[in-house]
C-alpha atoms as one frame of an Amber mdcrd trajectory, in Angstrom:
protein
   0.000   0.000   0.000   1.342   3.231  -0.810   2.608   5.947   1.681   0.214
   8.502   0.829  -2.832   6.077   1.745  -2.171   6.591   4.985  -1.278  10.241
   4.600  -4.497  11.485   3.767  -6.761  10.132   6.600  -3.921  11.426   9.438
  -4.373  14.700   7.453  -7.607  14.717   7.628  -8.287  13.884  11.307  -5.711
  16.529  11.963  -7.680  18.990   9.785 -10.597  18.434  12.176  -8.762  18.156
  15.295  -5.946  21.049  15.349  -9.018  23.298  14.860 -10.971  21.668  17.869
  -7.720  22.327  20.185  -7.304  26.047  19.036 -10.913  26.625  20.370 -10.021
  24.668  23.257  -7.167  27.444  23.895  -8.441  30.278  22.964 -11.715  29.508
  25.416  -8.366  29.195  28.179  -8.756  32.490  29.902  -4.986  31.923  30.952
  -3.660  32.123  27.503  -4.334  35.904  27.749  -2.795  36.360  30.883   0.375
  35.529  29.374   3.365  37.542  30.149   0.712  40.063  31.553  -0.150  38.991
  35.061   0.845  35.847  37.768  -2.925  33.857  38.254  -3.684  32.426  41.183
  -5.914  29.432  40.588  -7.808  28.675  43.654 -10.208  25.478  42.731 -12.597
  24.438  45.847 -15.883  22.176  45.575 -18.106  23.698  47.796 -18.693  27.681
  48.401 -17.487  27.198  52.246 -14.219  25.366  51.440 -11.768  26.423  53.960
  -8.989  26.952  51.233 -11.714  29.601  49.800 -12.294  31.311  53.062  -8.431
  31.776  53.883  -7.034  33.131  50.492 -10.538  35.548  50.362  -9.938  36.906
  54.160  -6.046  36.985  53.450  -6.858  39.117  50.362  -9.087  41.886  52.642
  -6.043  41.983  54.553  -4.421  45.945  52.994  -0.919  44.298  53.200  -1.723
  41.437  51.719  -3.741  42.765  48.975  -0.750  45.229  47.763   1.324  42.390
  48.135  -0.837  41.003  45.773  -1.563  43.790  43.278   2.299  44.308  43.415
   3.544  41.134  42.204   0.619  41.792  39.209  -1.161  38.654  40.556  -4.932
  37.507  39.432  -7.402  35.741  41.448  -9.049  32.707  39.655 -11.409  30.992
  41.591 -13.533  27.691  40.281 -16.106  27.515  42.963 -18.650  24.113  42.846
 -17.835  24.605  39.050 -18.146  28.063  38.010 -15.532  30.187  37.485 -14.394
  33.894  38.029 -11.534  36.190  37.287 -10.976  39.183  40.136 -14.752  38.292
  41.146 -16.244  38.551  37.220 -18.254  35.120  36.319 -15.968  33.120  33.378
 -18.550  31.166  30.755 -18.624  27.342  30.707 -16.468  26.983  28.637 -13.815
  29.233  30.123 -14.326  27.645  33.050 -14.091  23.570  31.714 -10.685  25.191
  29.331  -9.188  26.461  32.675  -9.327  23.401  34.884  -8.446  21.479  31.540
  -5.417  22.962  30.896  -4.387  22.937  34.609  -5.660  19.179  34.757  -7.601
  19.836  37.653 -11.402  18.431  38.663 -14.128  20.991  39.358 -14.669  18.431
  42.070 -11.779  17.288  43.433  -9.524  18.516  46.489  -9.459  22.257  47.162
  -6.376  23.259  45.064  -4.069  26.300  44.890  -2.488  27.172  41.719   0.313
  29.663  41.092   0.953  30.286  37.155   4.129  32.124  36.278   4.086  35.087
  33.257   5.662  32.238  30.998   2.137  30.381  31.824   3.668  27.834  33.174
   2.547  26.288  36.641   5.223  27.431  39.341   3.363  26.387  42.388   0.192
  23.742  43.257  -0.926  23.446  47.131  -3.756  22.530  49.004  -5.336  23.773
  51.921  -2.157  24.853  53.513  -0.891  26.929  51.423   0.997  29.825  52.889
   0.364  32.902  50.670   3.810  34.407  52.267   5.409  31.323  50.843   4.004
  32.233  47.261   5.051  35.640  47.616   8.579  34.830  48.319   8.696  32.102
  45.577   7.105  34.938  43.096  10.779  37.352  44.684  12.529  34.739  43.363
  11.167  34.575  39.678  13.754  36.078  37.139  10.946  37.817  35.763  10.030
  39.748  39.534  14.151  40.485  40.050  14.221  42.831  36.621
């Protein structure tokens, strides 16, 4: 059988599937954070998770907060499956193309995520996460030294 028998069907299913993944990533509310800001992904089942309630009452904290808005930081939080940015609902399908590309379950264990500039993950904690600890990581960044 010749070579470019089995060329055309791979071409074809990638003609149908490198469009399916660019909608997948450009529904990833991440992609334009890139090189922008520093998300924190904060990913709890319930609405009174205790990993909720301490990075919201850290956050009302003034020092805490500039430390925050210093470092250029984000607040993503996927809460019982919806999603927000800085408080602002994220659509479905923001919301599924966030925990997809951070491989995390809507329902699973109450997860902290700290995504570098480069979009890369630089951090993942649970319910003991120390938000002092993520600051000092973030002083250590190349991109925080310049």
């Amino acid at each position: 059988m010749p070579f470019s028998s089995f060329l055309k069907p791979a071409l074809a299913a990638l003609s149908v599937a490198l469009p399916l993944a660019a909608v997948a990533a450009d529904r990833n509310p991440l992609v334009a954070e890139r090189w922008k800001t520093r998300p924190v992904v904060v990913v709890v089942p319930a609405e009174g998770d205790a990993l909720l309630r301490k990075v919201e009452s850290a956050l009302r904290q003034t020092a805490t907060r500039e430390a925050f808005i210093d470092r250029e930081m984000v607040l993503y939080t996927v809460v019982a499956g919806q999603g927000r940015r800085n408080a602002q609902p994220l659509d479905a399908a923001q919301t599924r193309a966030l925990l997809a590309a951070l491989k995390l379950d809507a329902a699973g264990p109450p997860t902290f995520v700290l995504v570098g500039k480069d979009g890369g993950v630089k951090m993942t904690e649970g319910p003991d996460v120390d938000l002092q600890a993520v600051f000092a990581e973030i002083d250590r960044m190349p991109m925080r030294r310049r």
